[in-house]
Coordinates of C-alpha atoms and ligand atoms in Angstrom, one line a residue:
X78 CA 13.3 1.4 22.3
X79 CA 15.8 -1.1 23.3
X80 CA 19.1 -1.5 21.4
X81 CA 18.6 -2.2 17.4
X82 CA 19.8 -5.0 16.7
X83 CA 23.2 -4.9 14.2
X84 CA 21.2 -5.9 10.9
X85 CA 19.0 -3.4 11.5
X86 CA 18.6 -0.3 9.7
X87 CA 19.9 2.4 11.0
X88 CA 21.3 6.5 10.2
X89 CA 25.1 5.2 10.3
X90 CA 24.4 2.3 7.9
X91 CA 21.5 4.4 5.7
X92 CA 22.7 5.2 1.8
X93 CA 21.5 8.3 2.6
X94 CA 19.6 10.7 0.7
X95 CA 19.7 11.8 -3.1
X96 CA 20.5 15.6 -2.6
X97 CA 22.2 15.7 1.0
X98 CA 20.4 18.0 3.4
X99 CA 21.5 18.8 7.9
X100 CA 21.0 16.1 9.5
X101 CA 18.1 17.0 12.1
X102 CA 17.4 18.0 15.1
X103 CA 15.8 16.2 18.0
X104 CA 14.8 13.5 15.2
X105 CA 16.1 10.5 13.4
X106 CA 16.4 10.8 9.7
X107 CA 13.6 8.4 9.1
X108 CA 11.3 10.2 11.4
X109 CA 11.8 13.0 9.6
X110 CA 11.1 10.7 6.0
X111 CA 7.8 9.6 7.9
X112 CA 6.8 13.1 8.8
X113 CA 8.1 14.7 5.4
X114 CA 5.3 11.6 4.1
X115 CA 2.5 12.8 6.9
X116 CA 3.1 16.0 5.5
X117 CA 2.6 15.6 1.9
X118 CA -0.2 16.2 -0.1
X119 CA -0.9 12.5 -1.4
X120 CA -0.4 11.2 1.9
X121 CA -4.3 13.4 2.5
X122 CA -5.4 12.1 -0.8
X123 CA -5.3 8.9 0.8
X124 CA -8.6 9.4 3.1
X125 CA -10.6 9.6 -0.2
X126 CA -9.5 6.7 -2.3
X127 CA -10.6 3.1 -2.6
X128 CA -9.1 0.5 -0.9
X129 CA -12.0 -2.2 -2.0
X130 CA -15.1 -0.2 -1.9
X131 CA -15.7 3.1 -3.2
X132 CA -15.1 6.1 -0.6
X133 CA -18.9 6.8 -1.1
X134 CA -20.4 3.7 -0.4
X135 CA -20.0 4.2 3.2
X136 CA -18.2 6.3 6.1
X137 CA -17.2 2.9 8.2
X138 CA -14.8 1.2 5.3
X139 CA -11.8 1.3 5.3
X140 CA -10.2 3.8 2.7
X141 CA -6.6 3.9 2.0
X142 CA -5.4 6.0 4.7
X143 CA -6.9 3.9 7.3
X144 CA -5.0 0.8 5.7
X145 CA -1.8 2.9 5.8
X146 CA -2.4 3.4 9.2
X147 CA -3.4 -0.3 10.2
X148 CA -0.5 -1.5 7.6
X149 CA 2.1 1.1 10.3
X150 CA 0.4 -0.1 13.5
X151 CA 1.6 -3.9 11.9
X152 CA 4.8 -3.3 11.0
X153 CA 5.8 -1.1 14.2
X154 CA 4.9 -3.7 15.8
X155 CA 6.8 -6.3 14.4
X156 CA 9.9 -4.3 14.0
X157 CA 9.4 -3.7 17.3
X158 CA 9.2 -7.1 18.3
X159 CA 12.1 -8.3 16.2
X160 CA 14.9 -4.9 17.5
X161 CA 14.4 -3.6 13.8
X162 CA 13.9 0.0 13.2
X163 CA 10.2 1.2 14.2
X164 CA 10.3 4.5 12.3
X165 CA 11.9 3.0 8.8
X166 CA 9.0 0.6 9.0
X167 CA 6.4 3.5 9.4
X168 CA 7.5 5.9 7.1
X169 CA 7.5 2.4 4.3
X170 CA 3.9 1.6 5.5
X171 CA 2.8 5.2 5.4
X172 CA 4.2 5.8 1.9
X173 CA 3.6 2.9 0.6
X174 CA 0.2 2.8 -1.3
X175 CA 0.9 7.1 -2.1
X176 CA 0.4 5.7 -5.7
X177 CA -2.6 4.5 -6.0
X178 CA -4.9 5.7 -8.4
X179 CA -8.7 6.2 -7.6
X180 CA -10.9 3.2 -7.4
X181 CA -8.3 0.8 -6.4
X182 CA -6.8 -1.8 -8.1
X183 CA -9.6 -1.7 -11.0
X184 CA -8.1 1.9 -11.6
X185 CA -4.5 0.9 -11.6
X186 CA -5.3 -1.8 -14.0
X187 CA -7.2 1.1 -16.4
X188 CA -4.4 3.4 -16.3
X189 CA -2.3 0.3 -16.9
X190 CA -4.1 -0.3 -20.2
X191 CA -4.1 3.2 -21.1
X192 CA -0.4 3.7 -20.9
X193 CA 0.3 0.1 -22.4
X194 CA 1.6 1.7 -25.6
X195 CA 3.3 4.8 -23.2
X196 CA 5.6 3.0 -20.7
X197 CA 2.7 1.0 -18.1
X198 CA 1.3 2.2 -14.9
X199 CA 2.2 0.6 -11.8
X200 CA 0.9 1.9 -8.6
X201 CA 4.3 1.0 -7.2
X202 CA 6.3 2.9 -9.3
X203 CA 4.0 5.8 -9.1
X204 CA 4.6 5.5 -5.0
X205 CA 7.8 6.4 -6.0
X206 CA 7.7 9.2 -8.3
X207 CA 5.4 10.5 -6.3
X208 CA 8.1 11.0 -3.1
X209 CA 10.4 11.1 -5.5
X210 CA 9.3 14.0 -8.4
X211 CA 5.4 14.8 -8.0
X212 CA 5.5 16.3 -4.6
X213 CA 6.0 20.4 -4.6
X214 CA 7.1 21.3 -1.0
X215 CA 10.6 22.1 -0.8
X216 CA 12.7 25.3 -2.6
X217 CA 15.7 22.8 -2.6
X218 CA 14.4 19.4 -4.4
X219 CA 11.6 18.0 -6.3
X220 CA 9.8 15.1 -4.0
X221 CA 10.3 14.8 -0.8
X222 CA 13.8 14.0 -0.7
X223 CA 13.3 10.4 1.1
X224 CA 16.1 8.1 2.4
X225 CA 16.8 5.1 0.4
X226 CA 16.0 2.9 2.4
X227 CA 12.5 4.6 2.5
X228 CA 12.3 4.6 -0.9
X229 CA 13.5 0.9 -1.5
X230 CA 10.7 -0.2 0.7
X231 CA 8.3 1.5 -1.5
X232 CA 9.7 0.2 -3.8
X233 CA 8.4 -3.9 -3.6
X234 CA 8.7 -5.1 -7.3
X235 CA 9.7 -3.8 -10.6
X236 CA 10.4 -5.3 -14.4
X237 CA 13.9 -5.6 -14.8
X238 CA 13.6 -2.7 -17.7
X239 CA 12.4 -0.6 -15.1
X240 CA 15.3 -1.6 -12.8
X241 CA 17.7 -1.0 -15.0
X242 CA 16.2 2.5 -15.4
X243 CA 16.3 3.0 -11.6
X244 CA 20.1 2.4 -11.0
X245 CA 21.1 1.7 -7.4
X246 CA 17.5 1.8 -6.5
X247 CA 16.6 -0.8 -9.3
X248 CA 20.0 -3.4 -8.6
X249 CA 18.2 -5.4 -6.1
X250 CA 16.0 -6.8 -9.0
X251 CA 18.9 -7.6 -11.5
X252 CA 20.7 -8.8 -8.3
X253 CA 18.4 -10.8 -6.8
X254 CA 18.7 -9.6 -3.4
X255 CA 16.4 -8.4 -0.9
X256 CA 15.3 -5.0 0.3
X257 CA 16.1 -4.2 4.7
X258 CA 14.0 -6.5 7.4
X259 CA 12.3 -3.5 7.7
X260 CA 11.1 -2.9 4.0
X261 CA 10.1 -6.9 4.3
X262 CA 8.2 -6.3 7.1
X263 CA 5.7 -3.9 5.8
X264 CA 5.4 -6.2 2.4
X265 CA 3.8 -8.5 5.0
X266 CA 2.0 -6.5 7.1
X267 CA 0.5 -4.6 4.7
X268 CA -1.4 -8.3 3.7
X269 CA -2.1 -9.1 7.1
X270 CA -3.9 -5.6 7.5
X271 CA -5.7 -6.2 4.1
X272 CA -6.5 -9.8 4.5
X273 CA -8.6 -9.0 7.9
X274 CA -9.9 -5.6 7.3
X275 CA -11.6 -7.0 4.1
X276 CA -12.9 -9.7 6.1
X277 CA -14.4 -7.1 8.0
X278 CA -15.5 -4.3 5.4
X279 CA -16.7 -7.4 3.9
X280 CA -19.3 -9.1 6.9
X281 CA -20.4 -5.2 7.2
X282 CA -21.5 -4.5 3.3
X283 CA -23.3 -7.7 3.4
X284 CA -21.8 -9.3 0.1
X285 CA -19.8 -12.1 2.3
X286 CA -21.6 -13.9 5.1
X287 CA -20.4 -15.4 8.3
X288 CA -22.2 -18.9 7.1
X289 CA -19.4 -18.6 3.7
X290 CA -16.5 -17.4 6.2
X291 CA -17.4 -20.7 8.3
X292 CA -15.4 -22.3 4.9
X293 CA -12.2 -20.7 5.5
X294 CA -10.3 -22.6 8.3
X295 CA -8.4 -19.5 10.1
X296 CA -11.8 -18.0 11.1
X297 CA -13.4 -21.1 11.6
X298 CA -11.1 -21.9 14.1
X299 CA -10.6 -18.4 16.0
X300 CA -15.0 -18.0 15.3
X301 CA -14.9 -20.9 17.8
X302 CA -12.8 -20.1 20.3
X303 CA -14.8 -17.2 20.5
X304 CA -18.3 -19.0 20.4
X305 CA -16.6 -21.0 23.3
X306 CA -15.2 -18.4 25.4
X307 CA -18.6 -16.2 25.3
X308 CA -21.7 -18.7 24.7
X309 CA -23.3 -15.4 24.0
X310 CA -21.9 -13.2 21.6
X311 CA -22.8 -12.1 18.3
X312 CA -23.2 -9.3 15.8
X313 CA -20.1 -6.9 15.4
X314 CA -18.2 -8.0 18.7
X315 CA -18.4 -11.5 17.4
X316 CA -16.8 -10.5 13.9
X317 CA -14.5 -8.3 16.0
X318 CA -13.0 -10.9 18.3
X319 CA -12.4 -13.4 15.4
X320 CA -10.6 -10.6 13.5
X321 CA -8.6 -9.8 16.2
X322 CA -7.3 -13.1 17.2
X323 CA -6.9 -13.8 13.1
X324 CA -4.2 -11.0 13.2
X325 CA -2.8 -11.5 16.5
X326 CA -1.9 -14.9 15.2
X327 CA -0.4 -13.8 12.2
X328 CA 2.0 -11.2 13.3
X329 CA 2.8 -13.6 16.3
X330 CA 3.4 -16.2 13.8
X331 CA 5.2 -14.2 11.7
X332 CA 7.6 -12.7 14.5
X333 CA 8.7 -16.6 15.7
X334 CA 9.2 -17.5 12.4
X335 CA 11.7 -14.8 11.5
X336 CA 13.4 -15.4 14.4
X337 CA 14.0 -18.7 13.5
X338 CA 15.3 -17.6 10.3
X339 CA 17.1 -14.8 12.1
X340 CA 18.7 -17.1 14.1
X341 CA 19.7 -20.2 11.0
X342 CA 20.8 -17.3 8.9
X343 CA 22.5 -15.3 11.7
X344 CA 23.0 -12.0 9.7
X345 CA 25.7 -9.9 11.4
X346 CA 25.0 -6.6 9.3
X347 CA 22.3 -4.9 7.0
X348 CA 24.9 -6.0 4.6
X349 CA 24.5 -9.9 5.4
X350 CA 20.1 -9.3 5.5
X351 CA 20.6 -7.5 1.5
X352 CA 22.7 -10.8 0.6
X353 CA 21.1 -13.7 2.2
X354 CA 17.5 -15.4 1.6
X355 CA 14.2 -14.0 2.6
X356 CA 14.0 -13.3 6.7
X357 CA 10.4 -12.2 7.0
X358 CA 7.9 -15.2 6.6
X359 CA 5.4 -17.4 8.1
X360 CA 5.2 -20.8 9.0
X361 CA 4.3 -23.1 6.4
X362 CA 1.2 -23.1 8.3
X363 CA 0.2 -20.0 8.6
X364 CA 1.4 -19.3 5.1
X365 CA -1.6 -22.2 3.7
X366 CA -4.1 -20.4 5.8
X367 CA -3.5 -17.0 4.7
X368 CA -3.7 -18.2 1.2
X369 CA -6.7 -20.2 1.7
X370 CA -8.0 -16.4 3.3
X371 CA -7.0 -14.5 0.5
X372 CA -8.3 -16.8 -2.3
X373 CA -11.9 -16.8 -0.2
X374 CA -11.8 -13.3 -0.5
X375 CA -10.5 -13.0 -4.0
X376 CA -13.5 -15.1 -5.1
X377 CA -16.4 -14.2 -2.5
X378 CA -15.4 -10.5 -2.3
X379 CA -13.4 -8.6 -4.5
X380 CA -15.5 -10.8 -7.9
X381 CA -18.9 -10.4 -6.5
X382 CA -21.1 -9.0 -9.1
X383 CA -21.9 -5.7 -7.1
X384 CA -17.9 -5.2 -6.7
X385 CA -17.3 -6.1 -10.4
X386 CA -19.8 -3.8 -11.1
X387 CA -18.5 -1.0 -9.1
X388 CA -14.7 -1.7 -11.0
X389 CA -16.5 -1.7 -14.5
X390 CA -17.6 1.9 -14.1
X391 CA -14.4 2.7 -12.7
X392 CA -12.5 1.3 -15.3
X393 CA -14.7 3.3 -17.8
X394 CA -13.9 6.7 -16.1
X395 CA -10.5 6.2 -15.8
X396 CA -10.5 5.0 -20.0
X397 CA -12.6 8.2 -21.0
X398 CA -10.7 10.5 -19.0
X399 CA -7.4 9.2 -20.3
X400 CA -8.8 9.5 -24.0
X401 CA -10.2 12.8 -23.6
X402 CA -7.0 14.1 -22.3
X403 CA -4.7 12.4 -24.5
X404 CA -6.6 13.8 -27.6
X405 CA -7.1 17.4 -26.4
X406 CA -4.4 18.2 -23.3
X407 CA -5.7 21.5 -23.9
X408 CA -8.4 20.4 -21.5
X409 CA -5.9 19.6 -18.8
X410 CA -5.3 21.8 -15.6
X411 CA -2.6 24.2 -16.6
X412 CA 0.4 22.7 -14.6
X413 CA -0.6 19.4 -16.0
X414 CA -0.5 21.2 -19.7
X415 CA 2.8 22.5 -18.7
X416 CA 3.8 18.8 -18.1
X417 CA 2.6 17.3 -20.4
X418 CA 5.1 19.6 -22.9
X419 CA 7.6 17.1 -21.6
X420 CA 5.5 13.0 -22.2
X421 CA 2.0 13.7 -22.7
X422 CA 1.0 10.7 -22.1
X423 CA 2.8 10.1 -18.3
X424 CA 1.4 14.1 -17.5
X425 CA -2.0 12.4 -18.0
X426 CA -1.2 10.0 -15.9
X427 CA -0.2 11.3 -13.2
X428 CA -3.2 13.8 -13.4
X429 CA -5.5 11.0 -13.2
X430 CA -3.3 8.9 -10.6
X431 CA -3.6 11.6 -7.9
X432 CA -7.3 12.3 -8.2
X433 CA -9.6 10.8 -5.6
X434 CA -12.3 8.7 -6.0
X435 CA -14.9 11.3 -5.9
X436 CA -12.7 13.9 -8.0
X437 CA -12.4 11.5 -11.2
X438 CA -16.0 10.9 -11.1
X439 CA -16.4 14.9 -10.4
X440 CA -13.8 15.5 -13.5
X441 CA -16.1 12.9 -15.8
X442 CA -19.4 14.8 -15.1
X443 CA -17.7 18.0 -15.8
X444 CA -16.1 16.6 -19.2
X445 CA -19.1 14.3 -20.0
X446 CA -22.3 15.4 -18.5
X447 CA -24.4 18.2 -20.2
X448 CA -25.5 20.6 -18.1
X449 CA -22.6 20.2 -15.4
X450 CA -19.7 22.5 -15.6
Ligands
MG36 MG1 -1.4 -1.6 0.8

């Protein structure tokens, strides 16, 4: 890696960690965040959740942890690109969806009514508590024990009440500043990574069409540089070399714009990036075609009727298990009980926010279905 540049994040500018621990070995502190995330229990929970279709539906979709992992690959290399820090920007992408419930955003929206009266539910927060309080792995500390700047990437938006509740962690939202480059960085690359994979999951399950994507100017034009670069290709390696050049052009995009910025605002310390404007953007163009993308997708994809069908019966689950538990916790797992001593209602929560896809719907048959156990 060639020299950071000085508004980067780095060990000697980090806030450091809540409880202080050695610095180590043969490792910067925020490899050892990203392998203390690798490591972690949620971090495997991640293969079997929902990013847009359920983990059953079929083996080639992406799940969670692949969009972790595609979200990382984005942000290293823009970090990269830009002299930022790589491994800030991977352990942020690797930890930052650890609070997602099961059946994606349909779920978090559930829980979100089921706690309405109880505090909310916000998959962001919960990325949080879970690195910060969930995790069991260490005799010294609850969590994982992250850096902050780690943990403020997470982090990406909370109410003002919750910011308050945060203290140094939560001041950026009454402030008004902004997080590292780094921590903006993955904010973007985790939408470039969504954006094209669910292009992609989409073309494969058959609910969007190539003919509907033809609408949507991005692939239109990369569909025909590819048409006119091989007179021949279709099928997968046709979808393949559209997608490719679609994010190709979007992180190369986004790289020249932030330099610009970079170089208008000319930050001379981490310090400056916190205080000054937002460094991490597209161009204006780019910016009106990835939001002509993501409103295609929003209505050909994620409201199609077999989708919205597949987030009603999630959202169902997630309401009967929260009931069931929140009028007899006896029927909770025993650490969960133990929890739920403390706020029922959050134990319950959290219960239900770390179970997979096919775990809550394993937990409803054995609550619901006669005959199961
Ligand atoms: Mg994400």
């Amino acid at each position: 890696m060639s020299e950071l540049a000085p508004y980067a994040a780095r060990e000697d500018n980090s806030r450091g960690r809540r409880i202080a621990e050695d610095a180590p070995s043969e490792r910067s502190q925020f490899q050892r965040d990203r392998d203390r995330i690798v490591h972690s229990t949620a971090f495997r929970r991640l293969e079997y959740k929902t990013q847009v279709f359920v983990n059953h539906e079929g083996d080639l979709f992406r799940t969670r942890l692949t969009h972790s992992i595609e979200v990382a690959q984005i942000a290293r290399s823009i970090a990269r690109a830009l002299n930022v820090n790589e491994d800030l920007a991977e352990a942020v992408s690797l930890s930052h969806d650890l609070g997602h419930t099961p059946f994606g955003h349909a779920g978090q929206d559930a829980l979100n009514e089921c706690m309405r009266e109880f505090g909310g539910f916000e998959h962001n927060l919960q990325s949080l508590r879970t690195v910060d309080v969930l995790e069991e792995r260490y005799g010294d500390f609850d969590g994982l024990n992250l850096t902050f700047e780690t943990r403020e990437g997470i982090l990406k938006h909370c109410s003002l009440t919750r910011a308050r509740e945060l203290g140094e962690l939560g001041r950026r939202f009454i402030e008004r500043t902004q997080p590292t480059l780094e921590a903006q960085i993955c904010n973007l690359a985790d939408e470039i990574a969504y954006n094209n994979h669910d292009v992609d999951d989409g073309l494969r399950s058959g609910l969007i069409s190539l003919e509907q994507l033809g609408e949507v100017p991005i692939f239109a034009r990369f569909r025909l540089e590819v048409a006119n670069l091989y007179p021949q290709i279709a099928g997968r390696r046709l979808i393949h070399e559209t997608v490719r050049r679609m994010i190709n052009a979007q992180v190369v995009d986004l790289v020249a714009e932030t330099r610009r910025r970079l170089a208008d605002a000319a930050p001379r310390s981490i310090a400056d990036v916190r205080a000054g404007p937002i460094l991490v953007a597209y161009s204006d163009a780019m910016r009106a075609e990835q939001l002509a993308l993501k409103q295609f997708l929003r209505d050909q994809l994620y409201r199609h009727y077999q989708v919205l069908r597949m987030t009603a019966k999630a959202r169902r689950i997630i309401a009967e298990l929260f009931d069931t538990f929140l009028n007899d916790p006896r029927l909770l797992p025993p650490q969960y009980q133990t929890m739920a001593g403390e706020d029922k209602p959050r134990a319950i929560a959290d219960y239900i926010a770390g179970m997979t896809d096919r775990y809550a719907m394993r937990e409803h048959r054995r609550l619901f279905a006669v005959g199961e156990i």
